[in-house]
PDB file of C-alpha atoms (C1' of nucleotides) in Angstrom:
ATOM      1  CA  MET A 145      13.076  -1.918   1.477  1.00 36.00           C
ATOM      2  CA  GLN A 146      16.583  -0.392   0.426  1.00 42.00           C
ATOM      3  CA  LEU A 147      19.625  -2.432  -0.340  1.00 47.00           C
ATOM      4  CA  LYS A 148      21.270  -1.871   3.276  1.00 74.00           C
ATOM      5  CA  ARG A 149      25.015  -1.922   2.111  1.00 86.00           C
ATOM      6  CA  ASN A 150      26.592  -0.958  -1.020  1.00 89.00           C
ATOM      7  CA  THR A 151      29.033  -3.574  -1.647  1.00 94.00           C
ATOM      8  CA  LEU A 152      31.296  -3.857  -4.881  1.00 95.00           C
ATOM      9  CA  GLN A 153      29.258  -7.329  -5.772  1.00 96.00           C
ATOM     10  CA  LYS A 154      26.042  -5.343  -5.709  1.00 96.00           C
ATOM     11  CA  SER A 155      26.978  -2.725  -7.936  1.00 96.00           C
ATOM     12  CA  ILE A 156      29.104  -4.991 -10.487  1.00 97.00           C
ATOM     13  CA  VAL A 157      25.742  -6.730 -10.596  1.00 97.00           C
ATOM     14  CA  LEU A 158      23.442  -3.987 -10.990  1.00 96.00           C
ATOM     15  CA  LYS A 159      26.043  -2.423 -13.877  1.00 97.00           C
ATOM     16  CA  THR A 160      26.107  -5.787 -15.831  1.00 97.00           C
ATOM     17  CA  VAL A 161      22.440  -6.146 -16.099  1.00 97.00           C
ATOM     18  CA  HIS A 162      22.202  -2.523 -17.286  1.00 96.00           C
ATOM     19  CA  ASP A 163      25.150  -2.994 -19.607  1.00 95.00           C
ATOM     20  CA  MET A 164      24.004  -6.248 -21.173  1.00 94.00           C
ATOM     21  CA  LYS A 165      20.748  -4.351 -22.143  1.00 89.00           C
ATOM     22  CA  CYS A 166      19.356  -8.159 -22.930  1.00 91.00           C
ATOM     23  CA  HIS A 167      17.316 -10.650 -21.202  1.00 93.00           C
ATOM     24  CA  ALA A 168      19.982 -12.478 -19.467  1.00 95.00           C
ATOM     25  CA  SER A 169      19.657 -15.092 -17.381  1.00 96.00           C
ATOM     26  CA  ALA A 170      21.128 -14.992 -13.482  1.00 96.00           C
ATOM     27  CA  ASP A 171      24.130 -17.482 -15.093  1.00 96.00           C
ATOM     28  CA  GLU A 172      24.567 -15.293 -18.281  1.00 96.00           C
ATOM     29  CA  VAL A 173      25.082 -12.581 -15.792  1.00 97.00           C
ATOM     30  CA  TYR A 174      27.394 -14.560 -13.272  1.00 97.00           C
ATOM     31  CA  ASP A 175      29.555 -15.352 -16.515  1.00 96.00           C
ATOM     32  CA  VAL A 176      29.968 -12.260 -17.848  1.00 96.00           C
ATOM     33  CA  ILE A 177      30.993 -10.833 -14.069  1.00 97.00           C
ATOM     34  CA  LYS A 178      32.760 -13.863 -13.561  1.00 95.00           C
ATOM     35  CA  LYS A 179      35.418 -12.431 -16.401  1.00 94.00           C
ATOM     36  CA  ILE A 180      36.103  -9.211 -14.618  1.00 91.00           C
ATOM     37  CA  TYR A 181      35.713 -10.375 -11.013  1.00 94.00           C
ATOM     38  CA  PRO A 182      36.415 -14.285 -10.677  1.00 93.00           C
ATOM     39  CA  ASN A 183      36.147 -14.602  -7.494  1.00 94.00           C
ATOM     40  CA  ILE A 184      32.560 -13.796  -7.247  1.00 96.00           C
ATOM     41  CA  SER A 185      30.077 -16.453  -6.151  1.00 97.00           C
ATOM     42  CA  ARG A 186      27.227 -17.732  -8.219  1.00 97.00           C
ATOM     43  CA  ALA A 187      24.987 -17.356  -5.107  1.00 97.00           C
ATOM     44  CA  THR A 188      26.023 -13.810  -4.757  1.00 97.00           C
ATOM     45  CA  VAL A 189      24.967 -12.793  -8.062  1.00 97.00           C
ATOM     46  CA  TYR A 190      21.776 -14.837  -7.513  1.00 97.00           C
ATOM     47  CA  ARG A 191      20.932 -13.051  -4.161  1.00 97.00           C
ATOM     48  CA  ASN A 192      21.797  -9.573  -5.452  1.00 96.00           C
ATOM     49  CA  LEU A 193      19.650 -10.187  -8.683  1.00 97.00           C
ATOM     50  CA  ASN A 194      16.610 -10.809  -6.326  1.00 95.00           C
ATOM     51  CA  GLU A 195      17.721  -8.181  -3.867  1.00 94.00           C
ATOM     52  CA  LEU A 196      17.315  -5.857  -6.896  1.00 94.00           C
ATOM     53  CA  THR A 197      14.172  -7.056  -8.332  1.00 94.00           C
ATOM     54  CA  LYS A 198      12.552  -6.327  -4.757  1.00 91.00           C
ATOM     55  CA  ASN A 199      14.061  -2.920  -4.727  1.00 91.00           C
ATOM     56  CA  ASN A 200      12.880  -2.366  -8.346  1.00 91.00           C
ATOM     57  CA  GLU A 201      15.991  -1.603  -9.665  1.00 93.00           C
ATOM     58  CA  ILE A 202      15.624  -4.619 -12.480  1.00 94.00           C
ATOM     59  CA  LYS A 203      12.961  -6.496 -13.578  1.00 94.00           C
ATOM     60  CA  LYS A 204      12.726 -10.126 -12.803  1.00 94.00           C
ATOM     61  CA  ILE A 205      10.941 -12.150 -16.079  1.00 92.00           C
ATOM     62  CA  GLU A 206       9.682 -15.353 -14.729  1.00 88.00           C
ATOM     63  CA  VAL A 207       9.691 -17.792 -17.577  1.00 86.00           C
ATOM     64  CA  PRO A 208       7.818 -21.089 -17.060  1.00 80.00           C
ATOM     65  CA  GLU A 209      10.396 -23.174 -19.891  1.00 81.00           C
ATOM     66  CA  GLY A 210      13.776 -22.237 -18.243  1.00 85.00           C
ATOM     67  CA  ALA A 211      15.877 -19.889 -16.088  1.00 92.00           C
ATOM     68  CA  ASP A 212      14.210 -16.490 -14.870  1.00 94.00           C
ATOM     69  CA  ARG A 213      15.692 -13.693 -17.063  1.00 95.00           C
ATOM     70  CA  PHE A 214      16.316  -9.952 -15.702  1.00 95.00           C
ATOM     71  CA  ASP A 215      15.535  -7.015 -17.471  1.00 93.00           C
ATOM     72  CA  HIS A 216      17.057  -3.602 -17.337  1.00 91.00           C
ATOM     73  CA  ARG A 217      14.098  -1.796 -18.216  1.00 88.00           C
ATOM     74  CA  CYS A 218      11.406  -1.518 -15.097  1.00 86.00           C
ATOM     75  CA  PHE A 219       8.010  -0.652 -16.407  1.00 89.00           C
ATOM     76  CA  ASP A 220       5.827  -3.140 -17.355  1.00 89.00           C
ATOM     77  CA  HIS A 221       5.903  -4.458 -20.458  1.00 91.00           C
ATOM     78  CA  TYR A 222       5.253  -7.678 -22.484  1.00 93.00           C
ATOM     79  CA  HIS A 223       7.156 -10.279 -24.006  1.00 93.00           C
ATOM     80  CA  ILE A 224       7.569 -13.320 -26.512  1.00 93.00           C
ATOM     81  CA  ARG A 225       9.868 -16.380 -26.086  1.00 91.00           C
ATOM     82  CA  CYS A 226      11.371 -17.732 -29.085  1.00 90.00           C
ATOM     83  CA  ILE A 227      10.357 -21.404 -29.073  1.00 86.00           C
ATOM     84  CA  LYS A 228      13.240 -22.534 -31.344  1.00 84.00           C
ATOM     85  CA  CYS A 229      15.966 -20.494 -29.739  1.00 86.00           C
ATOM     86  CA  GLY A 230      14.509 -19.608 -26.402  1.00 85.00           C
ATOM     87  CA  LYS A 231      15.331 -16.098 -26.481  1.00 87.00           C
ATOM     88  CA  ILE A 232      13.112 -13.530 -24.811  1.00 90.00           C
ATOM     89  CA  PHE A 233      11.997 -10.247 -26.835  1.00 92.00           C
ATOM     90  CA  ASP A 234      10.301  -7.294 -25.936  1.00 91.00           C
ATOM     91  CA  ILE A 235       6.579  -6.787 -27.611  1.00 92.00           C
ATOM     92  CA  GLU A 236       5.739  -3.526 -28.414  1.00 89.00           C
ATOM     93  CA  MET A 237       2.529  -3.319 -27.331  1.00 92.00           C
ATOM     94  CA  GLU A 238       0.888  -0.871 -24.540  1.00 91.00           C
ATOM     95  CA  TYR A 239       0.556  -2.155 -21.097  1.00 93.00           C
ATOM     96  CA  ILE A 240      -3.109  -3.107 -20.710  1.00 94.00           C
ATOM     97  CA  LYS A 241      -3.459  -1.768 -17.052  1.00 91.00           C
ATOM     98  CA  ASP A 242      -7.476  -2.536 -16.906  1.00 90.00           C
ATOM     99  CA  LEU A 243      -7.385  -6.293 -18.086  1.00 94.00           C
ATOM    100  CA  GLU A 244      -8.400  -7.011 -14.372  1.00 93.00           C
ATOM    101  CA  LYS A 245     -11.189  -5.059 -14.628  1.00 90.00           C
ATOM    102  CA  THR A 246     -12.623  -6.900 -17.662  1.00 88.00           C
ATOM    103  CA  ILE A 247     -13.045 -10.143 -15.398  1.00 92.00           C
ATOM    104  CA  ARG A 248     -15.999 -11.802 -14.488  1.00 89.00           C
ATOM    105  CA  ASN A 249     -14.842 -12.276 -10.599  1.00 83.00           C
ATOM    106  CA  PRO A 250     -17.921 -13.909  -8.735  1.00 79.00           C
ATOM    107  CA  GLN A 251     -15.749 -15.948  -6.348  1.00 83.00           C
ATOM    108  CA  GLY A 252     -13.927 -12.340  -5.345  1.00 90.00           C
ATOM    109  CA  PHE A 253     -10.317 -12.746  -5.825  1.00 93.00           C
ATOM    110  CA  GLU A 254      -8.003  -9.673  -5.551  1.00 93.00           C
ATOM    111  CA  PHE A 255      -6.011  -8.885  -8.508  1.00 94.00           C
ATOM    112  CA  ILE A 256      -2.617  -7.583  -8.314  1.00 91.00           C
ATOM    113  CA  GLY A 257      -1.501  -7.750 -12.164  1.00 91.00           C
ATOM    114  CA  HIS A 258      -0.757  -9.674 -15.011  1.00 94.00           C
ATOM    115  CA  ASP A 259       1.751 -11.300 -17.289  1.00 92.00           C
ATOM    116  CA  ILE A 260       1.437 -12.122 -20.922  1.00 94.00           C
ATOM    117  CA  MET A 261       3.933 -14.229 -22.826  1.00 92.00           C
ATOM    118  CA  PHE A 262       3.540 -14.531 -26.285  1.00 93.00           C
ATOM    119  CA  LYS A 263       4.841 -17.288 -28.068  1.00 90.00           C
ATOM    120  CA  GLY A 264       6.397 -18.019 -31.571  1.00 92.00           C
ATOM    121  CA  THR A 265       9.550 -17.863 -34.035  1.00 92.00           C
ATOM    122  CA  CYS A 266      12.023 -14.780 -33.643  1.00 92.00           C
ATOM    123  CA  PRO A 267      13.321 -13.506 -37.238  1.00 92.00           C
ATOM    124  CA  THR A 268      16.412 -14.981 -36.659  1.00 90.00           C
ATOM    125  CA  CYS A 269      14.991 -18.599 -36.396  1.00 87.00           C
ATOM    126  CA  LYS A 270      12.180 -18.027 -38.776  1.00 77.00           C
TER     127      LYS A 270
ATOM    128  CA  MET B  42       0.447 -37.934 -33.085  1.00 37.00           C
ATOM    129  CA  GLN B  43      -1.820 -40.572 -31.053  1.00 42.00           C
ATOM    130  CA  LEU B  44      -1.063 -42.618 -27.882  1.00 47.00           C
ATOM    131  CA  LYS B  45       0.616 -45.478 -29.792  1.00 74.00           C
ATOM    132  CA  ARG B  46      -0.390 -48.101 -27.224  1.00 87.00           C
ATOM    133  CA  ASN B  47      -2.763 -48.286 -24.643  1.00 90.00           C
ATOM    134  CA  THR B  48      -0.616 -49.157 -21.292  1.00 95.00           C
ATOM    135  CA  LEU B  49      -2.790 -49.319 -17.734  1.00 96.00           C
ATOM    136  CA  GLN B  50      -0.265 -46.498 -16.770  1.00 96.00           C
ATOM    137  CA  LYS B  51      -1.123 -44.442 -19.038  1.00 96.00           C
ATOM    138  CA  SER B  52      -4.765 -44.787 -18.719  1.00 96.00           C
ATOM    139  CA  ILE B  53      -4.599 -44.344 -15.131  1.00 97.00           C
ATOM    140  CA  VAL B  54      -2.832 -41.009 -15.648  1.00 97.00           C
ATOM    141  CA  LEU B  55      -5.508 -39.728 -18.143  1.00 97.00           C
ATOM    142  CA  LYS B  56      -8.460 -40.399 -15.739  1.00 97.00           C
ATOM    143  CA  THR B  57      -6.400 -39.148 -12.300  1.00 97.00           C
ATOM    144  CA  VAL B  58      -6.097 -36.038 -14.116  1.00 97.00           C
ATOM    145  CA  HIS B  59      -9.899 -36.139 -15.440  1.00 96.00           C
ATOM    146  CA  ASP B  60     -11.141 -37.084 -11.792  1.00 95.00           C
ATOM    147  CA  MET B  61      -9.019 -34.478  -9.860  1.00 94.00           C
ATOM    148  CA  LYS B  62     -10.595 -31.484 -11.778  1.00 90.00           C
ATOM    149  CA  CYS B  63      -7.862 -29.151 -10.629  1.00 91.00           C
ATOM    150  CA  HIS B  64      -4.861 -27.811 -11.628  1.00 93.00           C
ATOM    151  CA  ALA B  65      -2.637 -30.556  -9.952  1.00 95.00           C
ATOM    152  CA  SER B  66       1.132 -30.589 -10.344  1.00 96.00           C
ATOM    153  CA  ALA B  67       2.848 -33.723 -11.555  1.00 97.00           C
ATOM    154  CA  ASP B  68       3.612 -34.724  -7.906  1.00 96.00           C
ATOM    155  CA  GLU B  69       0.168 -34.332  -6.701  1.00 96.00           C
ATOM    156  CA  VAL B  70      -1.178 -36.499  -9.578  1.00 97.00           C
ATOM    157  CA  TYR B  71       1.543 -38.967  -8.886  1.00 97.00           C
ATOM    158  CA  ASP B  72       0.655 -39.115  -5.280  1.00 96.00           C
ATOM    159  CA  VAL B  73      -2.828 -39.785  -5.929  1.00 97.00           C
ATOM    160  CA  ILE B  74      -2.050 -42.922  -8.500  1.00 97.00           C
ATOM    161  CA  LYS B  75       0.302 -44.080  -6.002  1.00 95.00           C
ATOM    162  CA  LYS B  76      -2.090 -44.863  -3.413  1.00 94.00           C
ATOM    163  CA  ILE B  77      -3.915 -47.095  -5.981  1.00 92.00           C
ATOM    164  CA  TYR B  78      -1.380 -48.474  -7.955  1.00 94.00           C
ATOM    165  CA  PRO B  79       2.158 -48.408  -5.525  1.00 94.00           C
ATOM    166  CA  ASN B  80       4.416 -49.336  -8.339  1.00 95.00           C
ATOM    167  CA  ILE B  81       4.268 -46.835 -10.557  1.00 97.00           C
ATOM    168  CA  SER B  82       7.275 -44.727 -11.019  1.00 97.00           C
ATOM    169  CA  ARG B  83       7.055 -40.790 -10.943  1.00 97.00           C
ATOM    170  CA  ALA B  84       9.099 -40.955 -14.087  1.00 97.00           C
ATOM    171  CA  THR B  85       5.916 -42.809 -16.021  1.00 97.00           C
ATOM    172  CA  VAL B  86       4.027 -40.047 -14.796  1.00 97.00           C
ATOM    173  CA  TYR B  87       5.838 -37.399 -15.923  1.00 97.00           C
ATOM    174  CA  ARG B  88       6.052 -39.064 -19.600  1.00 97.00           C
ATOM    175  CA  ASN B  89       2.279 -39.728 -19.804  1.00 97.00           C
ATOM    176  CA  LEU B  90       1.456 -36.267 -18.715  1.00 97.00           C
ATOM    177  CA  ASN B  91       3.954 -35.004 -21.453  1.00 95.00           C
ATOM    178  CA  GLU B  92       2.542 -37.021 -23.943  1.00 95.00           C
ATOM    179  CA  LEU B  93      -1.342 -36.476 -23.235  1.00 95.00           C
ATOM    180  CA  THR B  94      -0.268 -33.092 -23.255  1.00 94.00           C
ATOM    181  CA  LYS B  95       1.151 -33.356 -26.993  1.00 92.00           C
ATOM    182  CA  ASN B  96      -2.072 -35.161 -27.639  1.00 91.00           C
ATOM    183  CA  ASN B  97      -4.352 -32.675 -26.451  1.00 92.00           C
ATOM    184  CA  GLU B  98      -5.905 -34.864 -24.020  1.00 93.00           C
ATOM    185  CA  ILE B  99      -4.781 -32.694 -21.200  1.00 95.00           C
ATOM    186  CA  LYS B 100      -3.413 -29.140 -21.009  1.00 94.00           C
ATOM    187  CA  LYS B 101      -0.364 -28.081 -19.397  1.00 94.00           C
ATOM    188  CA  ILE B 102       0.285 -24.985 -17.378  1.00 93.00           C
ATOM    189  CA  GLU B 103       3.346 -23.550 -17.090  1.00 89.00           C
ATOM    190  CA  VAL B 104       4.134 -21.838 -14.006  1.00 86.00           C
ATOM    191  CA  PRO B 105       7.146 -19.803 -13.667  1.00 80.00           C
ATOM    192  CA  GLU B 106       6.977 -19.982  -9.957  1.00 82.00           C
ATOM    193  CA  GLY B 107       6.728 -23.419  -9.660  1.00 86.00           C
ATOM    194  CA  ALA B 108       5.909 -27.155 -10.802  1.00 92.00           C
ATOM    195  CA  ASP B 109       3.784 -26.921 -14.028  1.00 95.00           C
ATOM    196  CA  ARG B 110       0.043 -28.158 -13.469  1.00 95.00           C
ATOM    197  CA  PHE B 111      -2.088 -30.339 -15.808  1.00 95.00           C
ATOM    198  CA  ASP B 112      -5.533 -29.705 -16.374  1.00 94.00           C
ATOM    199  CA  HIS B 113      -8.651 -31.548 -17.563  1.00 92.00           C
ATOM    200  CA  ARG B 114     -10.029 -28.775 -19.419  1.00 89.00           C
ATOM    201  CA  CYS B 115      -8.169 -28.571 -23.072  1.00 86.00           C
ATOM    202  CA  PHE B 116      -9.543 -25.142 -24.461  1.00 89.00           C
ATOM    203  CA  ASP B 117      -7.308 -22.202 -23.909  1.00 89.00           C
ATOM    204  CA  HIS B 118      -8.073 -20.187 -21.210  1.00 91.00           C
ATOM    205  CA  TYR B 119      -6.702 -18.037 -18.555  1.00 93.00           C
ATOM    206  CA  HIS B 120      -5.197 -18.605 -15.183  1.00 93.00           C
ATOM    207  CA  ILE B 121      -4.596 -16.533 -11.743  1.00 93.00           C
ATOM    208  CA  ARG B 122      -1.931 -17.745  -9.382  1.00 91.00           C
ATOM    209  CA  CYS B 123      -2.453 -17.006  -5.950  1.00 90.00           C
ATOM    210  CA  ILE B 124       0.666 -15.753  -4.643  1.00 86.00           C
ATOM    211  CA  LYS B 125      -0.100 -16.525  -0.694  1.00 84.00           C
ATOM    212  CA  CYS B 126      -1.155 -20.201  -1.275  1.00 86.00           C
ATOM    213  CA  GLY B 127       0.345 -20.614  -4.882  1.00 85.00           C
ATOM    214  CA  LYS B 128      -2.688 -22.534  -6.234  1.00 87.00           C
ATOM    215  CA  ILE B 129      -3.770 -22.027  -9.527  1.00 90.00           C
ATOM    216  CA  PHE B 130      -7.278 -21.336 -10.772  1.00 92.00           C
ATOM    217  CA  ASP B 131      -9.511 -20.718 -13.396  1.00 91.00           C
ATOM    218  CA  ILE B 132     -10.208 -17.176 -14.920  1.00 92.00           C
ATOM    219  CA  GLU B 133     -13.852 -16.481 -16.495  1.00 89.00           C
ATOM    220  CA  MET B 134     -12.870 -14.503 -19.057  1.00 92.00           C
ATOM    221  CA  GLU B 135     -12.853 -14.874 -22.901  1.00 91.00           C
ATOM    222  CA  TYR B 136      -9.794 -15.996 -24.630  1.00 93.00           C
ATOM    223  CA  ILE B 137      -8.387 -13.184 -26.847  1.00 94.00           C
ATOM    224  CA  LYS B 138      -8.027 -14.660 -29.982  1.00 91.00           C
ATOM    225  CA  ASP B 139      -6.629 -11.897 -31.940  1.00 90.00           C
ATOM    226  CA  LEU B 140      -4.010 -10.586 -29.394  1.00 94.00           C
ATOM    227  CA  GLU B 141      -1.405 -10.998 -31.361  1.00 93.00           C
ATOM    228  CA  LYS B 142      -2.755  -8.964 -34.380  1.00 90.00           C
ATOM    229  CA  THR B 143      -2.706  -5.875 -32.139  1.00 88.00           C
ATOM    230  CA  ILE B 144       0.989  -5.770 -32.038  1.00 92.00           C
ATOM    231  CA  ARG B 145       3.319  -3.679 -33.761  1.00 89.00           C
ATOM    232  CA  ASN B 146       5.749  -6.044 -35.225  1.00 82.00           C
ATOM    233  CA  PRO B 147       8.363  -4.464 -37.519  1.00 78.00           C
ATOM    234  CA  GLN B 148      10.910  -7.242 -36.733  1.00 83.00           C
ATOM    235  CA  GLY B 149       8.837  -9.564 -38.171  1.00 90.00           C
ATOM    236  CA  PHE B 150       7.994 -12.187 -35.364  1.00 93.00           C
ATOM    237  CA  GLU B 151       5.856 -15.231 -36.168  1.00 93.00           C
ATOM    238  CA  PHE B 152       2.988 -15.687 -33.409  1.00 94.00           C
ATOM    239  CA  ILE B 153       1.843 -18.555 -32.251  1.00 91.00           C
ATOM    240  CA  GLY B 154      -0.278 -18.102 -29.070  1.00 91.00           C
ATOM    241  CA  HIS B 155      -0.228 -16.333 -25.769  1.00 94.00           C
ATOM    242  CA  ASP B 156      -0.662 -17.048 -22.121  1.00 92.00           C
ATOM    243  CA  ILE B 157      -1.964 -14.587 -19.843  1.00 94.00           C
ATOM    244  CA  MET B 158      -1.249 -15.430 -15.858  1.00 92.00           C
ATOM    245  CA  PHE B 159      -2.804 -13.211 -13.121  1.00 93.00           C
ATOM    246  CA  LYS B 160      -1.490 -12.566 -10.000  1.00 90.00           C
ATOM    247  CA  GLY B 161      -3.417 -12.232  -6.966  1.00 92.00           C
ATOM    248  CA  THR B 162      -5.009 -13.462  -3.683  1.00 92.00           C
ATOM    249  CA  CYS B 163      -7.866 -15.999  -3.827  1.00 92.00           C
ATOM    250  CA  PRO B 164     -10.908 -16.061  -1.843  1.00 92.00           C
ATOM    251  CA  THR B 165      -9.632 -18.713   0.796  1.00 90.00           C
ATOM    252  CA  CYS B 166      -6.100 -16.488   1.518  1.00 88.00           C
ATOM    253  CA  LYS B 167      -7.709 -12.942   1.355  1.00 76.00           C
TER     254      LYS B 167
ATOM    255  C1'  DT C 213       8.729 -60.327 -32.831  1.00 70.36           C
ATOM    256  C1'  DT C 214       9.717 -56.187 -32.083  1.00 70.36           C
ATOM    257  C1'  DA C 215       9.396 -51.445 -31.293  1.00 70.36           C
ATOM    258  C1'  DC C 216       7.531 -48.853 -27.325  1.00 70.36           C
ATOM    259  C1'  DC C 217       6.925 -48.682 -22.346  1.00 70.36           C
ATOM    260  C1'  DT C 218       7.986 -48.979 -17.763  1.00 70.36           C
ATOM    261  C1'  DG C 219      10.694 -48.827 -12.942  1.00 70.36           C
ATOM    262  C1'  DC C 220      14.611 -47.663 -11.121  1.00 70.36           C
ATOM    263  C1'  DA C 221      18.348 -44.773 -10.625  1.00 70.36           C
ATOM    264  C1'  DA C 222      21.182 -41.225 -11.713  1.00 70.36           C
ATOM    265  C1'  DA C 223      21.780 -36.957 -13.608  1.00 70.36           C
ATOM    266  C1'  DG C 224      20.537 -32.448 -15.154  1.00 70.36           C
ATOM    267  C1'  DT C 225      18.984 -27.390 -14.572  1.00 70.36           C
ATOM    268  C1'  DC C 226      18.087 -23.754 -11.569  1.00 70.36           C
ATOM    269  C1'  DT C 227      17.861 -21.684  -7.439  1.00 70.36           C
ATOM    270  C1'  DT C 228      18.205 -21.354  -2.163  1.00 70.36           C
ATOM    271  C1'  DT C 229      20.370 -22.076   2.278  1.00 70.36           C
ATOM    272  C1'  DG C 230      23.900 -23.142   6.096  1.00 70.36           C
ATOM    273  C1'  DC C 231      28.082 -21.393   7.913  1.00 70.36           C
ATOM    274  C1'  DA C 232      32.068 -19.400   8.661  1.00 70.36           C
ATOM    275  C1'  DC C 233      34.619 -15.574   7.268  1.00 70.36           C
ATOM    276  C1'  DT C 234      34.758 -10.827   5.822  1.00 70.36           C
ATOM    277  C1'  DC C 235      33.390  -6.020   5.200  1.00 70.36           C
ATOM    278  C1'  DT C 236      30.570  -1.893   5.314  1.00 70.36           C
ATOM    279  C1'  DT C 237      28.600   1.381   8.256  1.00 70.36           C
TER     280       DT C 237
ATOM    281  C1'  DA D 109      31.929  -3.596  17.163  1.00 70.36           C
ATOM    282  C1'  DA D 110      27.834  -5.501  14.721  1.00 70.36           C
ATOM    283  C1'  DG D 111      25.233  -7.848  11.947  1.00 70.36           C
ATOM    284  C1'  DA D 112      24.513  -7.569   6.845  1.00 70.36           C
ATOM    285  C1'  DG D 113      26.940  -9.683   2.841  1.00 70.36           C
ATOM    286  C1'  DT D 114      30.081 -13.072   0.599  1.00 70.36           C
ATOM    287  C1'  DG D 115      32.022 -17.559  -1.379  1.00 70.36           C
ATOM    288  C1'  DC D 116      31.498 -22.203  -0.564  1.00 70.36           C
ATOM    289  C1'  DA D 117      29.402 -26.486  -0.838  1.00 70.36           C
ATOM    290  C1'  DA D 118      25.381 -28.716  -0.229  1.00 70.36           C
ATOM    291  C1'  DA D 119      21.093 -29.002  -0.306  1.00 70.36           C
ATOM    292  C1'  DG D 120      16.286 -28.788  -2.447  1.00 70.36           C
ATOM    293  C1'  DA D 121      12.417 -28.305  -6.015  1.00 70.36           C
ATOM    294  C1'  DC D 122      11.195 -30.241 -10.454  1.00 70.36           C
ATOM    295  C1'  DT D 123      11.741 -33.089 -14.508  1.00 70.36           C
ATOM    296  C1'  DT D 124      14.381 -35.482 -17.756  1.00 70.36           C
ATOM    297  C1'  DT D 125      17.295 -39.506 -19.328  1.00 70.36           C
ATOM    298  C1'  DG D 126      20.158 -43.815 -19.571  1.00 70.36           C
ATOM    299  C1'  DC D 127      19.388 -48.705 -19.233  1.00 70.36           C
ATOM    300  C1'  DA D 128      17.538 -53.305 -18.877  1.00 70.36           C
ATOM    301  C1'  DG D 129      13.444 -55.844 -18.471  1.00 70.36           C
ATOM    302  C1'  DG D 130       8.377 -56.213 -19.734  1.00 70.36           C
ATOM    303  C1'  DT D 131       4.491 -55.563 -22.566  1.00 70.36           C
ATOM    304  C1'  DA D 132       0.985 -54.232 -26.113  1.00 70.36           C
ATOM    305  C1'  DA D 133      -0.209 -54.989 -31.242  1.00 70.36           C
TER     306       DA D 133
END
DNA sequence: TTACCTGCAAAGTCTTTGCACTCTT
DNA sequence: AAGAGTGCAAAGACTTTGCAGGTAA
């Protein structure tokens, strides 16, 4: 499915995620956009972030401990979450394509993929 | 830290998680308890689940897509989440103790551990 | 006795949704 | 013109918290 229409709001959301170059939450994206486009609605930001994720133009990182993050890098990669500041960082590690194949699977699950989330302390918080 | 006091509520919460032998959410635990102990408060269930987690008597599985789950098995292990029914299942796979050691770590993170969450379809939903 | 725990209700965080209006196509 | 997208406010899902009263040690 493609974006059906090109609205100003959609392109601003995409551009903002790309420009931020970090793992921003929907609200952080919203706050940045609001400064240059004060009438945008939070709901519109959420809707567009989700649609851009579906279309693979950005990547959603789902974080159990808090708000989901949005990443301008679309390829699969792993993350670490700092337990002190809560920020998400990229991990420099090859994506393990075949991880699913190493699993004993007597029940017969159909695997689609996996995420690895490391926990730790970032250099700033250490 | 240990449980400081043994209250009826605490022991019921622990017993219920053990007896359920599944990856129940806090609300599912609450619903079961409510049948036999109708006056218990949801807040008490949440508080006790969190305290039991801290004390390593149960294990909290943090799920980005929904409510956290509580597991009676305390050792580290991985899970799969069915994208259709949302249920969590155990994965029969060795915990990779040394995963953190394989990471290029020029920024100098301090690693504490990791979680792997597989995605897929369970036998029932397939 | 006293500090911890409980029940209750309210609030908090993050996200989605219903609705009427607007704008792309 | 049609219907997809928007802004707004409300609601929804999940969880935590403040407070007054209750209870284990």
